[in-house]
PDB file of C-alpha atoms and ligand atoms in Angstrom:
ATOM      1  CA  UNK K   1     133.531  78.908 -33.413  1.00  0.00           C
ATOM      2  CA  UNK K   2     134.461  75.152 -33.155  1.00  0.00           C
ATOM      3  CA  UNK K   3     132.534  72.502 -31.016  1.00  0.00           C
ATOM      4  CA  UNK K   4     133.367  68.626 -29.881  1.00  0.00           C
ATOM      5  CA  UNK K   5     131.337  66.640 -28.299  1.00  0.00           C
ATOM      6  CA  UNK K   6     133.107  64.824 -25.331  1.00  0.00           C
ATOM      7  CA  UNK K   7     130.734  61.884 -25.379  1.00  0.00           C
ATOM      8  CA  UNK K   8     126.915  61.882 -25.472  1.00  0.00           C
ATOM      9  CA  UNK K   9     124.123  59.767 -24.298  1.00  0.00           C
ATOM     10  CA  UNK K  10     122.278  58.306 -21.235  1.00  0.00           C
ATOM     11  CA  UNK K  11     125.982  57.569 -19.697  1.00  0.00           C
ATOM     12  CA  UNK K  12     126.838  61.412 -20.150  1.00  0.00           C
ATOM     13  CA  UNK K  13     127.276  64.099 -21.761  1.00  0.00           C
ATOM     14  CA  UNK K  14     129.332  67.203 -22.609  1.00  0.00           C
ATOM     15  CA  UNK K  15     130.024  69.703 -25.454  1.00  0.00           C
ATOM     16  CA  UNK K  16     132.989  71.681 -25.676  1.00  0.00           C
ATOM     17  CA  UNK K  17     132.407  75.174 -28.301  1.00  0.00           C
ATOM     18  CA  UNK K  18     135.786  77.335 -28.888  1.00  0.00           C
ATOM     19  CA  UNK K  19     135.719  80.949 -30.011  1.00  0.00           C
ATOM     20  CA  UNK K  20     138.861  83.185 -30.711  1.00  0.00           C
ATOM     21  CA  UNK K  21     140.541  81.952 -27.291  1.00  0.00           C
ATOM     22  CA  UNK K  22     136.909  81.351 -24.796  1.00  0.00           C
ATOM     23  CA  UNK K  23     136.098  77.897 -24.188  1.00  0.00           C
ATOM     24  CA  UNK K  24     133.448  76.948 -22.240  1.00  0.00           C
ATOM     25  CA  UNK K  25     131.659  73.591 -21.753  1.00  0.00           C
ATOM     26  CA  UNK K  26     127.755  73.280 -22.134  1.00  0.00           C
ATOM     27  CA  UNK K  27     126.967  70.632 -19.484  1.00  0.00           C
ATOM     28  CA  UNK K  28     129.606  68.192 -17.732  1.00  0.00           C
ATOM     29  CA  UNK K  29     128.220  64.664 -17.243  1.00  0.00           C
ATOM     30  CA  UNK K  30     130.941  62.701 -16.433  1.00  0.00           C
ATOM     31  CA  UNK K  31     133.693  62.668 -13.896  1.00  0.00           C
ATOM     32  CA  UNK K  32     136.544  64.801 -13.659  1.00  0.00           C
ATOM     33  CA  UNK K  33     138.684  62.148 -14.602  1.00  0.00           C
ATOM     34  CA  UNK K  34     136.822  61.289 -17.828  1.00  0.00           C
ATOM     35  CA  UNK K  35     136.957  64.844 -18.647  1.00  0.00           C
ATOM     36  CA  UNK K  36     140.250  65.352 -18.109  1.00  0.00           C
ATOM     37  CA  UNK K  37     140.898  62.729 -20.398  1.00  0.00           C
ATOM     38  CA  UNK K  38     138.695  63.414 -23.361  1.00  0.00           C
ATOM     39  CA  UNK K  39     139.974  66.917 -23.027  1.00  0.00           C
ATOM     40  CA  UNK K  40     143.700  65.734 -23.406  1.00  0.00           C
ATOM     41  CA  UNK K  41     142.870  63.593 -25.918  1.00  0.00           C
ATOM     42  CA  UNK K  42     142.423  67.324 -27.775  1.00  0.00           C
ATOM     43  CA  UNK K  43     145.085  68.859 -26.262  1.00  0.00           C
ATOM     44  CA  UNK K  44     142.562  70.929 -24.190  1.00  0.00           C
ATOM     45  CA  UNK K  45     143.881  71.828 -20.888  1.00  0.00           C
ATOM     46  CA  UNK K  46     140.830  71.612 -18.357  1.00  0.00           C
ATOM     47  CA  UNK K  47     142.117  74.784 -16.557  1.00  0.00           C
ATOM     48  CA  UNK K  48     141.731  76.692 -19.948  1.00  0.00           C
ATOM     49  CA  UNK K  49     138.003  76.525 -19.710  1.00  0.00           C
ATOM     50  CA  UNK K  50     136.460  79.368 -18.354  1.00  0.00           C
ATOM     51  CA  UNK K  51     133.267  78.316 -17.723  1.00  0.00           C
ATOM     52  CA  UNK K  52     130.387  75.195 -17.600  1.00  0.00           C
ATOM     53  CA  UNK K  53     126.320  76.013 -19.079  1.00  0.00           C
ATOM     54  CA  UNK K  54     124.187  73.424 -17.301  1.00  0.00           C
ATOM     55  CA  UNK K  55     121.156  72.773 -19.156  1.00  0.00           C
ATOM     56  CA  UNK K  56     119.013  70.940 -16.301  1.00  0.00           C
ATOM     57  CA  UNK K  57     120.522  68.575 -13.070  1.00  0.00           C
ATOM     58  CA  UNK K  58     120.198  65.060 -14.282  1.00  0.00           C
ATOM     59  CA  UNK K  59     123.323  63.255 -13.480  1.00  0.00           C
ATOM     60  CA  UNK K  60     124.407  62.884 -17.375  1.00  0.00           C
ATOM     61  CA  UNK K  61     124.509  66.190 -17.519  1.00  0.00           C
ATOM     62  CA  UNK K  62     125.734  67.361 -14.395  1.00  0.00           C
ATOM     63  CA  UNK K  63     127.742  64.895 -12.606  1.00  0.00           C
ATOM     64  CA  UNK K  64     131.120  66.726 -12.619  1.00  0.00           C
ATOM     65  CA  UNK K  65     129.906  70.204 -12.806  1.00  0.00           C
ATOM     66  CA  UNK K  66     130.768  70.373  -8.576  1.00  0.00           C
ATOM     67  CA  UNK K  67     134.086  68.116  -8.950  1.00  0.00           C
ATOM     68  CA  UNK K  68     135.341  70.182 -11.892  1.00  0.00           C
ATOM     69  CA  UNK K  69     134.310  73.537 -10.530  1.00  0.00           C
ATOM     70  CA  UNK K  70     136.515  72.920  -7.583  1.00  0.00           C
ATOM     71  CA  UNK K  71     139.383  71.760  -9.205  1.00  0.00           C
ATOM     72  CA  UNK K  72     139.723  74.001 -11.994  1.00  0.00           C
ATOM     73  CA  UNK K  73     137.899  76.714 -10.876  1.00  0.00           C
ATOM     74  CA  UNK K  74     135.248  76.602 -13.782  1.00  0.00           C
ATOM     75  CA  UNK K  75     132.508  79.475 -13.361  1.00  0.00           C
ATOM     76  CA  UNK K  76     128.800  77.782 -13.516  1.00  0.00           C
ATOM     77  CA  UNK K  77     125.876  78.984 -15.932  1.00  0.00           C
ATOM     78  CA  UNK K  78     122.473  77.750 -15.272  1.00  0.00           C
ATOM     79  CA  UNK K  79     118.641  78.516 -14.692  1.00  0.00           C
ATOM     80  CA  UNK K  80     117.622  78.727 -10.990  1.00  0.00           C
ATOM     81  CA  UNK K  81     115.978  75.432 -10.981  1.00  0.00           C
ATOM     82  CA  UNK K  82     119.594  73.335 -12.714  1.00  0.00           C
ATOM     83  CA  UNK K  83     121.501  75.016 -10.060  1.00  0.00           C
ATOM     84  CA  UNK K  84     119.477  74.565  -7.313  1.00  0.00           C
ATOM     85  CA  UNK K  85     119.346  70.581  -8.704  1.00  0.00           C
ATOM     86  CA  UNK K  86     123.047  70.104  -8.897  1.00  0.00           C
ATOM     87  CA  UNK K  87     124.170  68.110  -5.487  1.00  0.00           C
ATOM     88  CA  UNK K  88     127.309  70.035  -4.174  1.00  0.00           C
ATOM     89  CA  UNK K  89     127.518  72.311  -6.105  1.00  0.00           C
ATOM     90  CA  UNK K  90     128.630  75.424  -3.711  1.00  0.00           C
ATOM     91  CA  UNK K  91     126.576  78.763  -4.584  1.00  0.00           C
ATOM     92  CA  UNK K  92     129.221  81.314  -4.762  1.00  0.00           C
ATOM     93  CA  UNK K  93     130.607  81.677  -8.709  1.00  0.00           C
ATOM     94  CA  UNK K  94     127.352  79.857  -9.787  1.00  0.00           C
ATOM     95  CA  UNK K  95     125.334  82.289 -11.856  1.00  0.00           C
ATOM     96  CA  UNK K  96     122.185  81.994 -12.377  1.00  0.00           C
ATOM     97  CA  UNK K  97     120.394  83.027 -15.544  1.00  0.00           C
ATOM     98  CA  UNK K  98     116.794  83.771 -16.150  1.00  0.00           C
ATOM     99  CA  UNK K  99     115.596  82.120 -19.713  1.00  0.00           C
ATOM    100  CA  UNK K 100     115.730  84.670 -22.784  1.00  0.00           C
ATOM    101  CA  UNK K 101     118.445  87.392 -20.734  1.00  0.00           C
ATOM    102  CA  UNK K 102     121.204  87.287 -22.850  1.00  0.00           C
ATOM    103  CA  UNK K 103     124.904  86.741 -21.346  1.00  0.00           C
ATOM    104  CA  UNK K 104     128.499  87.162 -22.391  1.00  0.00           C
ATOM    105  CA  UNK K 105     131.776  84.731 -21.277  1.00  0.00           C
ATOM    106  CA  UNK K 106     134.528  85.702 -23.549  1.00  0.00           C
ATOM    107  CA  UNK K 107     134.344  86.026 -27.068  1.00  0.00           C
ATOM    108  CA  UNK K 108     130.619  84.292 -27.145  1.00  0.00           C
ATOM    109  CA  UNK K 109     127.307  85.438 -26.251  1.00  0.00           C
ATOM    110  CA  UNK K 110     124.737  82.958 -24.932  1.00  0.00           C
ATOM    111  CA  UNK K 111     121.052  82.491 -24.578  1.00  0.00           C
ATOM    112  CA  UNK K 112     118.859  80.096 -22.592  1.00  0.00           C
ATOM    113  CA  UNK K 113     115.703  78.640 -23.740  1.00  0.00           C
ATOM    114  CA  UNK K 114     113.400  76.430 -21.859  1.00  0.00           C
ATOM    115  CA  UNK K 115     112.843  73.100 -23.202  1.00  0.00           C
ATOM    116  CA  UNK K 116     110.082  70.793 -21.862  1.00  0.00           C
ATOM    117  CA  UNK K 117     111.565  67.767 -19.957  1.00  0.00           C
ATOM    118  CA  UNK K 118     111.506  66.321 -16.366  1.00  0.00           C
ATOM    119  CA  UNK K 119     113.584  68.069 -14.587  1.00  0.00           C
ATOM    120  CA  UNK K 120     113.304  71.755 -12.440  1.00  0.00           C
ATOM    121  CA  UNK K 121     113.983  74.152 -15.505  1.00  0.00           C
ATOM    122  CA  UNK K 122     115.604  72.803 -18.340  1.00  0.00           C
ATOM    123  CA  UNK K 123     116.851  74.583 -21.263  1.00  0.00           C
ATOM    124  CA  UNK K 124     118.836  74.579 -24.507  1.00  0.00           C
ATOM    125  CA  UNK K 125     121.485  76.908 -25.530  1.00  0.00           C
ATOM    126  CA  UNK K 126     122.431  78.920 -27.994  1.00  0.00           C
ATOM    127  CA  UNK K 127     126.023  80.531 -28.575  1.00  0.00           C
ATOM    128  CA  UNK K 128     126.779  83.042 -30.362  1.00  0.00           C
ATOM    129  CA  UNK K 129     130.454  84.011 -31.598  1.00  0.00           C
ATOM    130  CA  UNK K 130     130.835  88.202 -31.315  1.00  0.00           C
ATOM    131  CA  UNK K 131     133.552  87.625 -33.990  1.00  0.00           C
ATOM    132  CA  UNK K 132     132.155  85.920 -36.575  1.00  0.00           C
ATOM    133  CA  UNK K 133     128.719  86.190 -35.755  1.00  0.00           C
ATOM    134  CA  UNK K 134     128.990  82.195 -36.230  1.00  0.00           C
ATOM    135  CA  UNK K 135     125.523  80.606 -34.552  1.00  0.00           C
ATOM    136  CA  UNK K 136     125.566  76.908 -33.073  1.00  0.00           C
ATOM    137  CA  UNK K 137     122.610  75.678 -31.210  1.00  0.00           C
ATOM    138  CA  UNK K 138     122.402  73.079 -28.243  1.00  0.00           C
ATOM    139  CA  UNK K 139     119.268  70.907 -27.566  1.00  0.00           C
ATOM    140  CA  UNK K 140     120.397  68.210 -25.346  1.00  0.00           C
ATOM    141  CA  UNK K 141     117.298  66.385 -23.570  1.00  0.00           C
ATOM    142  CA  UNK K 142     113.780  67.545 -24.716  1.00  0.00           C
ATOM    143  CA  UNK K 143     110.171  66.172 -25.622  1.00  0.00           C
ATOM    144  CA  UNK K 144     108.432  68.292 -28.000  1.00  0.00           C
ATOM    145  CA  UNK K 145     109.999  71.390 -29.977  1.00  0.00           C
ATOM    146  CA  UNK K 146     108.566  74.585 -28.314  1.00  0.00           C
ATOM    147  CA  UNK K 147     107.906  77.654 -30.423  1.00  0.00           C
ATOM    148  CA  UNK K 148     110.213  79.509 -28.351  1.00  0.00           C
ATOM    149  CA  UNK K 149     113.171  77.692 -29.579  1.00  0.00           C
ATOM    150  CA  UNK K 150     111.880  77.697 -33.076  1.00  0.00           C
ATOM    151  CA  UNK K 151     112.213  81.241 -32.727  1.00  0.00           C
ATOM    152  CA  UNK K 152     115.494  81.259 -31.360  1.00  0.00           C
ATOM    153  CA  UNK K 153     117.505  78.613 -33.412  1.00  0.00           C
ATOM    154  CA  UNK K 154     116.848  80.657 -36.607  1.00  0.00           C
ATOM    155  CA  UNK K 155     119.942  81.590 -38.569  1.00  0.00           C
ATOM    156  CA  UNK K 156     122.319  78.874 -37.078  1.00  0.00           C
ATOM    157  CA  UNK K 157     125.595  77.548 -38.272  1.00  0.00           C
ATOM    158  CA  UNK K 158     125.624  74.713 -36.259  1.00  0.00           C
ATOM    159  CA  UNK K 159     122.645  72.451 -34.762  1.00  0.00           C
ATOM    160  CA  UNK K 160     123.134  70.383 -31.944  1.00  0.00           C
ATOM    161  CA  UNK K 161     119.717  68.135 -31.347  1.00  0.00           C
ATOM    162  CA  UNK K 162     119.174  65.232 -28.843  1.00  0.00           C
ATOM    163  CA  UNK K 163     117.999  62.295 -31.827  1.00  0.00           C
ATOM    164  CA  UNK K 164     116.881  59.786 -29.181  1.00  0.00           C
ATOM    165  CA  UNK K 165     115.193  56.994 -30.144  1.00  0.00           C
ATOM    166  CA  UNK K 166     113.685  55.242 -32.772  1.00  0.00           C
ATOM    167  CA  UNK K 167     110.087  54.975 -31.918  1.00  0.00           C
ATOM    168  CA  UNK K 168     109.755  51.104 -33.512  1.00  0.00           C
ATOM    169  CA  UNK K 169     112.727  50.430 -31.503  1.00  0.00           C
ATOM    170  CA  UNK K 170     111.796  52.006 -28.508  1.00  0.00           C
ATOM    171  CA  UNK K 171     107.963  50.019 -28.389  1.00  0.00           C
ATOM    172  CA  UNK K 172     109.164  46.902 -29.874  1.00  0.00           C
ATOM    173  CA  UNK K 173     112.289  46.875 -27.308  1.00  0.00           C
ATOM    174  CA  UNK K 174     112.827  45.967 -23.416  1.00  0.00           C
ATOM    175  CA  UNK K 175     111.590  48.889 -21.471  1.00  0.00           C
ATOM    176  CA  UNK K 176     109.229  48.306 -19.501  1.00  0.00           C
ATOM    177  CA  UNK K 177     105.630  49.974 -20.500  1.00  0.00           C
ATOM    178  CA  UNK K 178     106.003  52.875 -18.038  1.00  0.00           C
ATOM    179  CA  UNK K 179     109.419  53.837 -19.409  1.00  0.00           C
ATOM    180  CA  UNK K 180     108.790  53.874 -23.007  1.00  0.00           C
ATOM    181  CA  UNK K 181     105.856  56.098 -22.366  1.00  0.00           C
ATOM    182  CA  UNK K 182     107.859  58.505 -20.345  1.00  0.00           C
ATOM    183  CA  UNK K 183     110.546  58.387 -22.960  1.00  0.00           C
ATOM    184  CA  UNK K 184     108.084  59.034 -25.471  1.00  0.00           C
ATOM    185  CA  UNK K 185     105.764  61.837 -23.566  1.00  0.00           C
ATOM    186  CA  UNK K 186     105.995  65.592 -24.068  1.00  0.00           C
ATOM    187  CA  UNK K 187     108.894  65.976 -21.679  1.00  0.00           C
ATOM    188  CA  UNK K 188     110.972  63.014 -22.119  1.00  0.00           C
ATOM    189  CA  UNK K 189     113.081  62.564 -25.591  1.00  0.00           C
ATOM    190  CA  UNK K 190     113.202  63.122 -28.436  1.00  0.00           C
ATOM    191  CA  UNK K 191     112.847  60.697 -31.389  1.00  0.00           C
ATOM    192  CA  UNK K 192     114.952  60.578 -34.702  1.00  0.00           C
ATOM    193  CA  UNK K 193     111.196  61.424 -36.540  1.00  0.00           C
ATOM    194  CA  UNK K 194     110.923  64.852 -34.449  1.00  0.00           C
ATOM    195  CA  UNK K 195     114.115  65.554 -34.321  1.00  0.00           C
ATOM    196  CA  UNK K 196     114.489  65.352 -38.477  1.00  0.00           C
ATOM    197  CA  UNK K 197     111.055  67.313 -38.577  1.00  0.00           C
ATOM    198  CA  UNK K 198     112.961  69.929 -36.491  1.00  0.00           C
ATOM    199  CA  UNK K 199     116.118  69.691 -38.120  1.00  0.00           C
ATOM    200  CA  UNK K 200     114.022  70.301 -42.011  1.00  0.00           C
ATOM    201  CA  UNK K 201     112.416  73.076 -40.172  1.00  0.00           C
ATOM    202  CA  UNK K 202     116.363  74.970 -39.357  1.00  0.00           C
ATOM    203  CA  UNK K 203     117.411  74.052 -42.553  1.00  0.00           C
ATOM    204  CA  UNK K 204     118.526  77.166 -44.354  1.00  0.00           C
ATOM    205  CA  UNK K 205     121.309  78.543 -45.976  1.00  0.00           C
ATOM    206  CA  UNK K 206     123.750  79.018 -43.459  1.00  0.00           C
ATOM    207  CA  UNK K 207     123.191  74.937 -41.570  1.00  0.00           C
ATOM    208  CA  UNK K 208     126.059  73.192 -42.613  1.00  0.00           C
ATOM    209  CA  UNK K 209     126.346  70.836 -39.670  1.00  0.00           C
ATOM    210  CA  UNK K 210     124.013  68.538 -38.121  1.00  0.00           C
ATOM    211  CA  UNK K 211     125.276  66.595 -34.854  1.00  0.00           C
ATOM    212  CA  UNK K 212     122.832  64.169 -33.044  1.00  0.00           C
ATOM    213  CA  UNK K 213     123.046  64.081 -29.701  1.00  0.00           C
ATOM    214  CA  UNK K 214     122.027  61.298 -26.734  1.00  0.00           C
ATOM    215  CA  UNK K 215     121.302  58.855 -29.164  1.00  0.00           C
ATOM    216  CA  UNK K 216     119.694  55.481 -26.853  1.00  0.00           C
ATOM    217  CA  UNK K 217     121.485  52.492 -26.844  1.00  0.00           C
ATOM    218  CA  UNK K 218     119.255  50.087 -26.792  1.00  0.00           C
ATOM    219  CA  UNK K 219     116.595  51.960 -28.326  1.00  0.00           C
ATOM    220  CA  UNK K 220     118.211  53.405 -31.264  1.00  0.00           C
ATOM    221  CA  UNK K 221     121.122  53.024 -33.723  1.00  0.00           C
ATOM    222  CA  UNK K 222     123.651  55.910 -35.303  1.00  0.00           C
ATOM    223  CA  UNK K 223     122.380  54.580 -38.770  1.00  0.00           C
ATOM    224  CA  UNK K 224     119.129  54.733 -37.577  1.00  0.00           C
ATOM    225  CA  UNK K 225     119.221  58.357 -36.206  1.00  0.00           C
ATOM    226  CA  UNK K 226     121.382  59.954 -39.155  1.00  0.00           C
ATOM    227  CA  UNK K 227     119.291  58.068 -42.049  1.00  0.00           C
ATOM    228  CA  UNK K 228     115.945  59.944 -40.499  1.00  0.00           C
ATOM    229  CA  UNK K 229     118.294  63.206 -40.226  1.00  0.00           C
ATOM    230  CA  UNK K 230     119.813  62.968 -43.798  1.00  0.00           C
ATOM    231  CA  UNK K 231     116.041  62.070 -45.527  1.00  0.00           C
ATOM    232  CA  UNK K 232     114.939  64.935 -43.878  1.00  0.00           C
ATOM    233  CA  UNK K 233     117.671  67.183 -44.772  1.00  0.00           C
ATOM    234  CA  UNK K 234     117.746  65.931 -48.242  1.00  0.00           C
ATOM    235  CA  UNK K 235     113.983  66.715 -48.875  1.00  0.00           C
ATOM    236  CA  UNK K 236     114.658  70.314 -47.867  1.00  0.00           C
ATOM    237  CA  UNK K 237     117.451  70.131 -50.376  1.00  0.00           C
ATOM    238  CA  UNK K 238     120.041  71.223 -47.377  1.00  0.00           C
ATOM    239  CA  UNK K 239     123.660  70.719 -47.818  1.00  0.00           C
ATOM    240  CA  UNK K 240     124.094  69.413 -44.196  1.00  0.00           C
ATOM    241  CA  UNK K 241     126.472  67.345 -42.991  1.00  0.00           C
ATOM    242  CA  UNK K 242     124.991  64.831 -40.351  1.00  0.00           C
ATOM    243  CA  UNK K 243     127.103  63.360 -37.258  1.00  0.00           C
ATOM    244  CA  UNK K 244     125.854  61.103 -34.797  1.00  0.00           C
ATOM    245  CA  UNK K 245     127.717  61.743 -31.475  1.00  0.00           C
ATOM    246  CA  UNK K 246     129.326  58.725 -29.594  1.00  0.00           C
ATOM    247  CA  UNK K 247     129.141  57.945 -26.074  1.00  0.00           C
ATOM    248  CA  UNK K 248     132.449  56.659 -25.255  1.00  0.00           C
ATOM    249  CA  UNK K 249     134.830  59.337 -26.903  1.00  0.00           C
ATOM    250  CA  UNK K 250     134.710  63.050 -28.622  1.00  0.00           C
ATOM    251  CA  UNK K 251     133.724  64.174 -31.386  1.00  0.00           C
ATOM    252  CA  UNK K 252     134.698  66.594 -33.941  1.00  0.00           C
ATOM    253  CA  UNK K 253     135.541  69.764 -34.427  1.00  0.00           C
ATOM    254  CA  UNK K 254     132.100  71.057 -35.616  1.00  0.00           C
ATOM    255  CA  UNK K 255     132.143  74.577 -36.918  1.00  0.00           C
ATOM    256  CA  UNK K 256     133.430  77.223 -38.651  1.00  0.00           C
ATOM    257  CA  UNK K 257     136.903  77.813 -40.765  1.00  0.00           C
ATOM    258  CA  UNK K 258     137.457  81.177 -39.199  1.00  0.00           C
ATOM    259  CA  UNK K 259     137.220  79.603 -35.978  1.00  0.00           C
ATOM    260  CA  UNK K 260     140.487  77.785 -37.257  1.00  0.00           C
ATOM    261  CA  UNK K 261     141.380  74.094 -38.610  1.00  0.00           C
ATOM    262  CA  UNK K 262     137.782  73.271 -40.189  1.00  0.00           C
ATOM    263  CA  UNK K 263     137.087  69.648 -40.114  1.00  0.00           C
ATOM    264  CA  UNK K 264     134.071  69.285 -41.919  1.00  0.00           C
ATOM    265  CA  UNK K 265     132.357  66.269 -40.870  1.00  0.00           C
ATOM    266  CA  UNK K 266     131.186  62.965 -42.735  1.00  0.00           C
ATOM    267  CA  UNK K 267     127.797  62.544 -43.492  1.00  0.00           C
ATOM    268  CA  UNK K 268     127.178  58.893 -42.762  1.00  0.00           C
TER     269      UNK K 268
HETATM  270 ZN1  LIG U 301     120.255  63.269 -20.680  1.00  0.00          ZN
HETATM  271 ZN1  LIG U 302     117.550  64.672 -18.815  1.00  0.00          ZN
END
C-alpha cells in the first residue's frame, strides 16, 4: 500500500492510499478542480478512484465529496451522521457504515473508529491491504485519543495523525479566547504534545512512517510539529520517519515497497 496526501489543513484535506490496483480517497476537501489537479500532478486519473471515506462533514473534509461523486462516479463511505452532514450529496451509492463493521473496496479492507470532535459522528480510518497485510492508519481531526483507537491502530505500517497546534502558539497567538479553547477542548484538535504522546504510544516494530496531518497555520509550524514528533519517537527508540503534510500540494508516496516504487520519506 502507498498513500499521498493531496494537501492538508484548515483549507482542506485529502489522502489518497493505493493497493495492488484499488485507490480510494479518505476524505475530499477541496474542489473538483483542485483535485483533479493534485491528482495529475501524480499521474492519477480521477476516474481511476473507486471510491471516497468521509471521516465527518466539515467543509475541509468534504467539500468535493458531492462534485466529485457526480463527475467521476466515486462510491461514498461514511458513518450515518458524515453522510447525512454532507450538503448535496445524493443518497443512492452513499454507503453508510456503522463504526467497528469492517468493509472491503478492492484490494483493502477498512475500519471506522469514532473520534471525539464537533461534528455528527466523526471517525478515523484504518486500511488494511489483503495483500500484504500492510496497515496505515488515518486520524484526521480529533481532541483526545480514545481507547478505542488505541486498540485499533496497533500493528500499523503507516500513521497518519492530525499534529495541530502548538499549544504556546495557539494561547500566545490571535484567536480569540473562545476559539483557542474550542481548539484546545476534548473535541477540537489535536496538539503536536498529544499527538507525539500518541505517536510514542504506536511506536513498534513495524511504524516506519509518521505523517502529520492539519497542521494550523497560524498556530503551529512544520518544525514545530515534527520536532515534538521526532523527540517523541526518538525516546521510544523508533526508527520513524516523520513528514509534516503541506497544505498547498501532495505529498509522498508513504508506504510500503511491495506496494511498488518506495519513497521513503525525510525526516525533517
Ligand atoms: Zn479539519
Ligand atoms: Zn473538523
Amino acid at each position: 500500500m502507498r498513500a499521498w496526501t493531496l494537501g492538508s489543513g484548515s483549507r482542506g484535506n485529502a489522502v489518497l492510499l493505493e493497493s495492488n490496483g484499488t485507490r480510494v480517497l479518505i476524505d475530499a476537501g477541496f474542489p473538483p478542480r483542485v483535485l483533479a489537479r493534485r491528482l495529475a500532478g501524480l499521474r492519477v486519473a480521477p476516474e481511476s478512484i473507486a471510491a471516497v471515506i468521509v471521516t465527518h462533514e466539515h467543509g475541509d473534509h468534504s467539500c468535493g465529496v458531492a462534485a466529485a461523486r457526480r463527475k467521476w462516479r466515486w462510491s461514498v463511505y461514511g458513518s450515518a451522521g458524515t453522510l447525512r452532514g454532507i450538503t448535496r450529496l445524493e443518497a443512492p451509492g452513499a454507503t453508510v457504515i456503522e463504526p467497528g463493521a469492517p468493509f472491503v473496496i478492492g484490494d483493502l479492507e477498512f475500519e471506522l473508529v469514532p473520534v471525539p470532535h464537533d461534528a455528527a459522528a466523526p471517525t478515523a480510518v484504518l486500511a488494511t491491504s489483503a495483500r500484504t497485510g500492510f496497515r496505515a492508519g488515518c486520524a484526521h481531526d480529533l481532541g483526545t485519543v480514545p481507547d478505542a483507537l488505541r486498540r485499533a491502530f496497533t500493528r500499523l505500517d503507516l500513521l497518519l495523525l492530525e499534529s495541530n497546534h502548538d499549544s504556546g502558539m495557539l494561547r500566545s497567538g490571535p484567536y480569540p479566547v473562545f476559539l483557542q479553547d474550542r481548539i484546545a477542548s476534548r473535541t477540537g484538535h489535536l496538539s503536536n504534545r498529544q499527538s507525539s504522546a500518541f505517536a510514542r504510544e504506536l511506536a513498534g516494530k513495524s511504524l516506519r512512517q509518521l505523517v502529520l496531518l492539519h497542521l494550523s497555520e497560524v498556530n503551529n509550524t512544520p518544525r514545530a510539529a515534527s520536532g515534538s514528533a521526532l523527540a517523541a519517537l526518538a525516546g521510544a527508540r523508533a526508527r520513524c520517519a516523520v513528514t509534516a503534510a503541506p497544505q498547498d500540494h501532495a505529498a509522498g508516496p508513504f508506504g510500503d515497497a511491495r506496494g511498488g516504487g518506495l519513497q521513503l520519506a525525510l525526516g525533517l
